[in-house]
mmCIF file of C-alpha atoms in Angstrom:
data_model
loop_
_atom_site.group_PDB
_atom_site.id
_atom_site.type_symbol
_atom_site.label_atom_id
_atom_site.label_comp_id
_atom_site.label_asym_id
_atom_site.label_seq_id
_atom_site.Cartn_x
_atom_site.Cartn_y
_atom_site.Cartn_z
ATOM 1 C CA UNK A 1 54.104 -126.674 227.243
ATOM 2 C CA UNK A 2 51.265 -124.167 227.981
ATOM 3 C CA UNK A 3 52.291 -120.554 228.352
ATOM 4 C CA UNK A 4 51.781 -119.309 231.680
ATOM 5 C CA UNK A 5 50.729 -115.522 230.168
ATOM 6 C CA UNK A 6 49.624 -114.676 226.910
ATOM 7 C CA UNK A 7 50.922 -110.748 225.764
ATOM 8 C CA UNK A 8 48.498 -109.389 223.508
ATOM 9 C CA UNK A 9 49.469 -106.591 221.186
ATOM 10 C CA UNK A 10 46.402 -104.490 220.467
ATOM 11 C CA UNK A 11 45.881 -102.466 217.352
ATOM 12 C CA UNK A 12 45.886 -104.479 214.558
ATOM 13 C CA UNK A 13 45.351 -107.786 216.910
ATOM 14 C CA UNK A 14 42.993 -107.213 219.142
ATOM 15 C CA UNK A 15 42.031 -103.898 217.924
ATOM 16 C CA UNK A 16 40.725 -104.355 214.098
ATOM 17 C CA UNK A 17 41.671 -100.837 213.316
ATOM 18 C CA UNK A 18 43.679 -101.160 209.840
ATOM 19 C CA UNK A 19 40.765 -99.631 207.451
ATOM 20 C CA UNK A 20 40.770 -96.883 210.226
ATOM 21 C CA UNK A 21 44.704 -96.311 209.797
ATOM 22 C CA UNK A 22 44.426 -96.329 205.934
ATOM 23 C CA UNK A 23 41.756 -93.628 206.131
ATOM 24 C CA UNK A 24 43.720 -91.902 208.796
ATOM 25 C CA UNK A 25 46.980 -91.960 206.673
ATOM 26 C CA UNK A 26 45.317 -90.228 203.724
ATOM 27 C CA UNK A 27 44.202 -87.677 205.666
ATOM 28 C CA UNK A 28 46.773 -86.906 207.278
ATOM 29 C CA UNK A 29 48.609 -86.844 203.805
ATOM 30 C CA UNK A 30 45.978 -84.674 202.072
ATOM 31 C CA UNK A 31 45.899 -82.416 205.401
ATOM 32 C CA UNK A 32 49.522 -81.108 204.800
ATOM 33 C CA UNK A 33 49.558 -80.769 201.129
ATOM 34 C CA UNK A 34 50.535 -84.237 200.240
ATOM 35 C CA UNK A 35 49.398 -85.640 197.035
ATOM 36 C CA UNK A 36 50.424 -89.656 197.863
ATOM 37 C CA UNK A 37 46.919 -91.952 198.627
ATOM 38 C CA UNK A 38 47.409 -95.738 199.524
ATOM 39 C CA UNK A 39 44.929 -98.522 199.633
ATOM 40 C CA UNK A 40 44.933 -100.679 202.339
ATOM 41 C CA UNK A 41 47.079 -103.406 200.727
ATOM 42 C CA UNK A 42 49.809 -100.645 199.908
ATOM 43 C CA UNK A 43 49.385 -99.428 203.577
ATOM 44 C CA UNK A 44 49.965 -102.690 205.122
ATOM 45 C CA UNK A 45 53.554 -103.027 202.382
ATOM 46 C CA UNK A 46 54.910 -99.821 203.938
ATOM 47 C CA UNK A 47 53.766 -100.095 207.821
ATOM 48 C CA UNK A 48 56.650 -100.731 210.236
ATOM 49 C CA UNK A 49 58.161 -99.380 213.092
ATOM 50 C CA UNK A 50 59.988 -97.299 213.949
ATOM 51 C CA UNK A 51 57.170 -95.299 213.260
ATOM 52 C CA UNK A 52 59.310 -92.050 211.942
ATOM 53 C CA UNK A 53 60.548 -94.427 209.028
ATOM 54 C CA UNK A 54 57.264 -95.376 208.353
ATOM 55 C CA UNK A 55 56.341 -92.273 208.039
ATOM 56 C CA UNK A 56 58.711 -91.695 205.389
ATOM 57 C CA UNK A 57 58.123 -94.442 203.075
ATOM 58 C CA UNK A 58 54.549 -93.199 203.184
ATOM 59 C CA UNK A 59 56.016 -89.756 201.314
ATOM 60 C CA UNK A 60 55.997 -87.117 204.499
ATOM 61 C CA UNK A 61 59.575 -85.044 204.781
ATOM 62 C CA UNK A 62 60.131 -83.815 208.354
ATOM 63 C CA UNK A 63 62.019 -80.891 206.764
ATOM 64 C CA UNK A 64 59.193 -79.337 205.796
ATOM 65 C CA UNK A 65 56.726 -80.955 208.685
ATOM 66 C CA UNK A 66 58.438 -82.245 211.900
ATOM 67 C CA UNK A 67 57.647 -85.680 212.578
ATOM 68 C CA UNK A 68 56.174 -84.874 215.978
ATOM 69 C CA UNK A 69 53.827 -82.014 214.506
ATOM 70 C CA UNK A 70 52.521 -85.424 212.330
ATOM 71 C CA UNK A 71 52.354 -87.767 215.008
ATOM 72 C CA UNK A 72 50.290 -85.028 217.015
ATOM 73 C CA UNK A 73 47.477 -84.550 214.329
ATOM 74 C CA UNK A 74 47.387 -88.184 213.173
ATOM 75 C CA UNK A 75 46.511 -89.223 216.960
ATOM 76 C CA UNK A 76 43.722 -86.078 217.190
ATOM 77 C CA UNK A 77 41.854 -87.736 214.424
ATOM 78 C CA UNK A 78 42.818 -91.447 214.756
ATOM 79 C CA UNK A 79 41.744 -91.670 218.748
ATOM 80 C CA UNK A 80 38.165 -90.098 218.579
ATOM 81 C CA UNK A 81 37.663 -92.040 215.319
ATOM 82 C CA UNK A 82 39.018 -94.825 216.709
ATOM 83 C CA UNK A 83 35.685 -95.612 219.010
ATOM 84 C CA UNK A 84 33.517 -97.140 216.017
ATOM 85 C CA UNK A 85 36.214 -100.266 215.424
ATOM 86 C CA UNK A 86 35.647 -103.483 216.191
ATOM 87 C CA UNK A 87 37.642 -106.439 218.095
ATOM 88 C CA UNK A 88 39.060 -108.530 215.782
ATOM 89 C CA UNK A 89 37.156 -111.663 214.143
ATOM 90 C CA UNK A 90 37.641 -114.152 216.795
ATOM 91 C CA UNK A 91 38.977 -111.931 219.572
ATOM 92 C CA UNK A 92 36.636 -112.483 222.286
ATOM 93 C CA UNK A 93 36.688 -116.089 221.462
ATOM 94 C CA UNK A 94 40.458 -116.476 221.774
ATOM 95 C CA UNK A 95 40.543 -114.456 225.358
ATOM 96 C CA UNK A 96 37.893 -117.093 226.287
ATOM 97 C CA UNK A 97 39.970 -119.968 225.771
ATOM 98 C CA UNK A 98 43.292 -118.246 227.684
ATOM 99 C CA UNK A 99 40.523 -117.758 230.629
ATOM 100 C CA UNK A 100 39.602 -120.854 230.481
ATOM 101 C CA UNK A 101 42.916 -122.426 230.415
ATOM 102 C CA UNK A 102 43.858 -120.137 233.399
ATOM 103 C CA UNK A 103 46.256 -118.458 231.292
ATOM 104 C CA UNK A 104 47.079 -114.762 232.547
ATOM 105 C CA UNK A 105 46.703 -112.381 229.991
ATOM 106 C CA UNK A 106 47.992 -108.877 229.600
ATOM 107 C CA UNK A 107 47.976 -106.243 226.288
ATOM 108 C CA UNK A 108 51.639 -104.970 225.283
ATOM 109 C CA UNK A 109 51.419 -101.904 223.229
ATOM 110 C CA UNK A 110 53.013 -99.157 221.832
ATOM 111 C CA UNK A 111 49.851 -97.057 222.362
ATOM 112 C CA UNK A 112 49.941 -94.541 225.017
ATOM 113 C CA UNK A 113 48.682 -95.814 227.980
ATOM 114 C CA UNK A 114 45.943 -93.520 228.350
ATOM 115 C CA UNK A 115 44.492 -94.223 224.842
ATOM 116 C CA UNK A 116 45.147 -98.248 225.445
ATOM 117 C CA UNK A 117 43.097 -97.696 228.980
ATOM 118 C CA UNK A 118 40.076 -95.386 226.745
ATOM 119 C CA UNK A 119 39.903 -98.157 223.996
ATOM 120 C CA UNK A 120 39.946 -101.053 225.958
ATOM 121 C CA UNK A 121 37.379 -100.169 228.816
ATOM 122 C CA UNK A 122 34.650 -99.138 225.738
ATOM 123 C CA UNK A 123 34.692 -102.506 224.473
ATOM 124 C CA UNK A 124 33.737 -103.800 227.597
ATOM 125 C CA UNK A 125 36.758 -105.895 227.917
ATOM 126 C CA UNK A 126 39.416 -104.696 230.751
ATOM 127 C CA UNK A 127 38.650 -107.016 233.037
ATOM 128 C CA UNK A 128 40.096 -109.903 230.721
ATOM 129 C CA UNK A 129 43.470 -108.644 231.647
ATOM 130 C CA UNK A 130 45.928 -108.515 234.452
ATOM 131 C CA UNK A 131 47.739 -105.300 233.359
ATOM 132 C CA UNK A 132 47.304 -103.015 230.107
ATOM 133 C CA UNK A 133 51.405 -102.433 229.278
ATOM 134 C CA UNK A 134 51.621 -99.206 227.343
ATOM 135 C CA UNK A 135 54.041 -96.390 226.675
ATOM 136 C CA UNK A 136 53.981 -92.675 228.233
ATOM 137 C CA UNK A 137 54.198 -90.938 224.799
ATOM 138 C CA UNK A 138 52.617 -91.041 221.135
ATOM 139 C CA UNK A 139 55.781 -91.672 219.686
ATOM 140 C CA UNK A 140 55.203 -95.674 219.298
ATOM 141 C CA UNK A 141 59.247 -97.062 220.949
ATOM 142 C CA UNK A 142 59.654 -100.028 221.758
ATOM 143 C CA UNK A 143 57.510 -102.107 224.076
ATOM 144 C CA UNK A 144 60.738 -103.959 224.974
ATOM 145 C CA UNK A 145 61.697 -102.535 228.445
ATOM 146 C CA UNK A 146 57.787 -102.165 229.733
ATOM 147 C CA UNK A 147 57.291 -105.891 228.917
ATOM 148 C CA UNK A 148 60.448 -107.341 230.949
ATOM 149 C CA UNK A 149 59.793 -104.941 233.651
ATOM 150 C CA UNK A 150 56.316 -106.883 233.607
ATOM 151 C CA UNK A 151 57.993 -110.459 233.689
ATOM 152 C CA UNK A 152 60.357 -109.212 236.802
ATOM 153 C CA UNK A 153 57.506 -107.700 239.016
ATOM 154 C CA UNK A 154 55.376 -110.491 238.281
ATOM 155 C CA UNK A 155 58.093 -113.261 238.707
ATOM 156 C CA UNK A 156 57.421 -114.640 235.040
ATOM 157 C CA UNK A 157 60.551 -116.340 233.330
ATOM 158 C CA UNK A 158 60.662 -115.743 229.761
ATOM 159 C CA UNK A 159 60.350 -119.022 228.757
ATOM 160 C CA UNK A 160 56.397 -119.539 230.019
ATOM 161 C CA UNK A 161 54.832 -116.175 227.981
ATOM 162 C CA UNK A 162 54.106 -116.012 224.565
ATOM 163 C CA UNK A 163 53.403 -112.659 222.406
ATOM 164 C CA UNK A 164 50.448 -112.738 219.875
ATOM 165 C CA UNK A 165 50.952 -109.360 217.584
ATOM 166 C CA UNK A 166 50.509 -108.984 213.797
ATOM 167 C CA UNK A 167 54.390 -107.191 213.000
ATOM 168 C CA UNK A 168 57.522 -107.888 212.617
ATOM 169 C CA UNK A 169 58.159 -105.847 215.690
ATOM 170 C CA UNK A 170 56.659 -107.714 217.715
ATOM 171 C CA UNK A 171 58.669 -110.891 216.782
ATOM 172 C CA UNK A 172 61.657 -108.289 217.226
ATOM 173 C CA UNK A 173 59.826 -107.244 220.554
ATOM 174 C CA UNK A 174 59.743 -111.305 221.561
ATOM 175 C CA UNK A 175 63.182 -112.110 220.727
ATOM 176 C CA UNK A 176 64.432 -109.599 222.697
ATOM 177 C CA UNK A 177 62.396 -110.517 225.729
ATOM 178 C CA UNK A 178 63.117 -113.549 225.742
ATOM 179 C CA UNK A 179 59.524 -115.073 224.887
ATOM 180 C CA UNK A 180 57.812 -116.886 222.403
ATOM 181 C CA UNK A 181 55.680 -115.530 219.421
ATOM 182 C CA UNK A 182 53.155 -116.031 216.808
ATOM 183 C CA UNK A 183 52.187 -113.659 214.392
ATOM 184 C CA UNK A 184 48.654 -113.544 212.891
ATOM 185 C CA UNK A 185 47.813 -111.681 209.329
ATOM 186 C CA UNK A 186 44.902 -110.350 209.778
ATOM 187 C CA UNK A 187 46.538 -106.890 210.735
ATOM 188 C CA UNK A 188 49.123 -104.194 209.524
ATOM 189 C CA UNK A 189 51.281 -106.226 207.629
ATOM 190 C CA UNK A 190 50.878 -108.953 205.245
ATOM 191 C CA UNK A 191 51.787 -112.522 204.977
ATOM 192 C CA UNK A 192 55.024 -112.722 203.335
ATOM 193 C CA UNK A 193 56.025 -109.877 205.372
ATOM 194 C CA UNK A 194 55.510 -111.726 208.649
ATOM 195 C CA UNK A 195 57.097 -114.932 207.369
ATOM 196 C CA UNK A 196 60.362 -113.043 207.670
ATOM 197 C CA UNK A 197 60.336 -113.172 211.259
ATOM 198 C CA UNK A 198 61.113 -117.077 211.367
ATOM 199 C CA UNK A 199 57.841 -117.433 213.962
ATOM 200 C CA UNK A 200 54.361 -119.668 213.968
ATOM 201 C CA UNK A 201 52.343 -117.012 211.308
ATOM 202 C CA UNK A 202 48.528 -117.970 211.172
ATOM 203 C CA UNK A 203 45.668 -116.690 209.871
ATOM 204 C CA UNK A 204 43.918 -114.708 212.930
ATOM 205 C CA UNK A 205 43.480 -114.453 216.622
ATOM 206 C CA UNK A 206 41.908 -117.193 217.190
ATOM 207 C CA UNK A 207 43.810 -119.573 215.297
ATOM 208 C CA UNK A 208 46.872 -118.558 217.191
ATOM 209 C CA UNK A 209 44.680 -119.209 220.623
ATOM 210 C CA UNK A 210 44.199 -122.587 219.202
ATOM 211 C CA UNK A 211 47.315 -122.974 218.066
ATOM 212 C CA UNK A 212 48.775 -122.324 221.437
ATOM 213 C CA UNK A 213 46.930 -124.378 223.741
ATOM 214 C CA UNK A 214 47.141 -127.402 221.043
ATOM 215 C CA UNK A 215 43.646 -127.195 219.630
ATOM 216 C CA UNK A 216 43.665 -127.511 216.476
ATOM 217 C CA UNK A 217 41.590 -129.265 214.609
#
């Protein structure tokens, strides 16, 4: 059965902004006198959520910086830089087809909702969606309770959305909605990574779109 609503993540699946985060990582390391450097396919083995722990496998100790002094100077650089990425391969593509299927779509994020508004409306693309879902801090929780207050004030069951991210937390984020998921590779973390989540993993985007409306070749 078609989904009713497609919920999008954004950075990573929409957003093709993983070169960016690298970059962004490293200086953030070198910036407080940190001597680790990661490429991007050591980035993408350490990225998770929560984003604290994260933060820690990537070498930072919140003794000596707090995590929230981090999070502050990571998003000063990452959002202004942020402007020169590109949508994924296949984004607009795979938003077509949902239109076209008269599938609602929305973007679930853990970006602060002002930031998810900024991006989104310079790639010419908020009109796609019926709501941009994002949290009220830059702190990255979970998009759990934002997404089934969604599904409630829209009358959605659980059973007619599916989530299209590029973690393992969003297959977390699914489960515990109540929704379906695929995950796609093409973002922050890698294949065998995403095959733990026990969901549809594909190669991008637009494969998943494909995948979803049953149009595959």
């Amino acid at each position: 059965m078609r989904p009713s609503l497609v919920l999008w993540d954004w950075n990573g699946t929409l957003l093709d902004d993983v070169d960016l985060c690298v970059d962004a990582l490293n200086r953030l390391l070198a910036r407080f006198g940190y001597s680790e450097h990661y490429n991007k396919e050591q980035y993408r083995e350490i990225f998770g959520f929560p984003i604290q722990d994260y933060y820690l496998r990537a070498g930072f100790d919140f003794s000596r910086t707090p995590f929230s002094e981090l999070a502050e100077s990571y998003m000063e650089d990452y959002v202004p830089s942020s402007a020169a990425c590109p949508l994924a391969l296949g984004a607009e593509k795979a938003l077509d087809l949902f239109e076209q299927a008269g599938v609602r779509q929305v973007i679930l994020s853990a970006s602060r909702l002002d930031t998810l508004e900024q991006q989104v409306s310079q790639r010419g693309i908020r009109s796609r969606f019926d709501r941009l879902l994002g949290l009220g801090d830059i702190y990255a929780r979970s998009k759990v309770e934002i997404g089934l207050a969604y599904l409630k004030e829209e009358g959605f069951a659980p059973n007619s959305a599916v989530l299209i991210g590029d973690s393992l937390h969003d297959a977390e984020v699914a489960a515990a909605m109540g929704v379906c998921c695929v995950l796609q590779c093409a973002g922050h973390q890698p294949p065998a990574m995403l095959a733990q989540a026990g969901v549809p993993v594909v190669e991008n985007v637009l494969d998943a779109a494909q995948m979803i409306l049953g149009l595959e070749d």
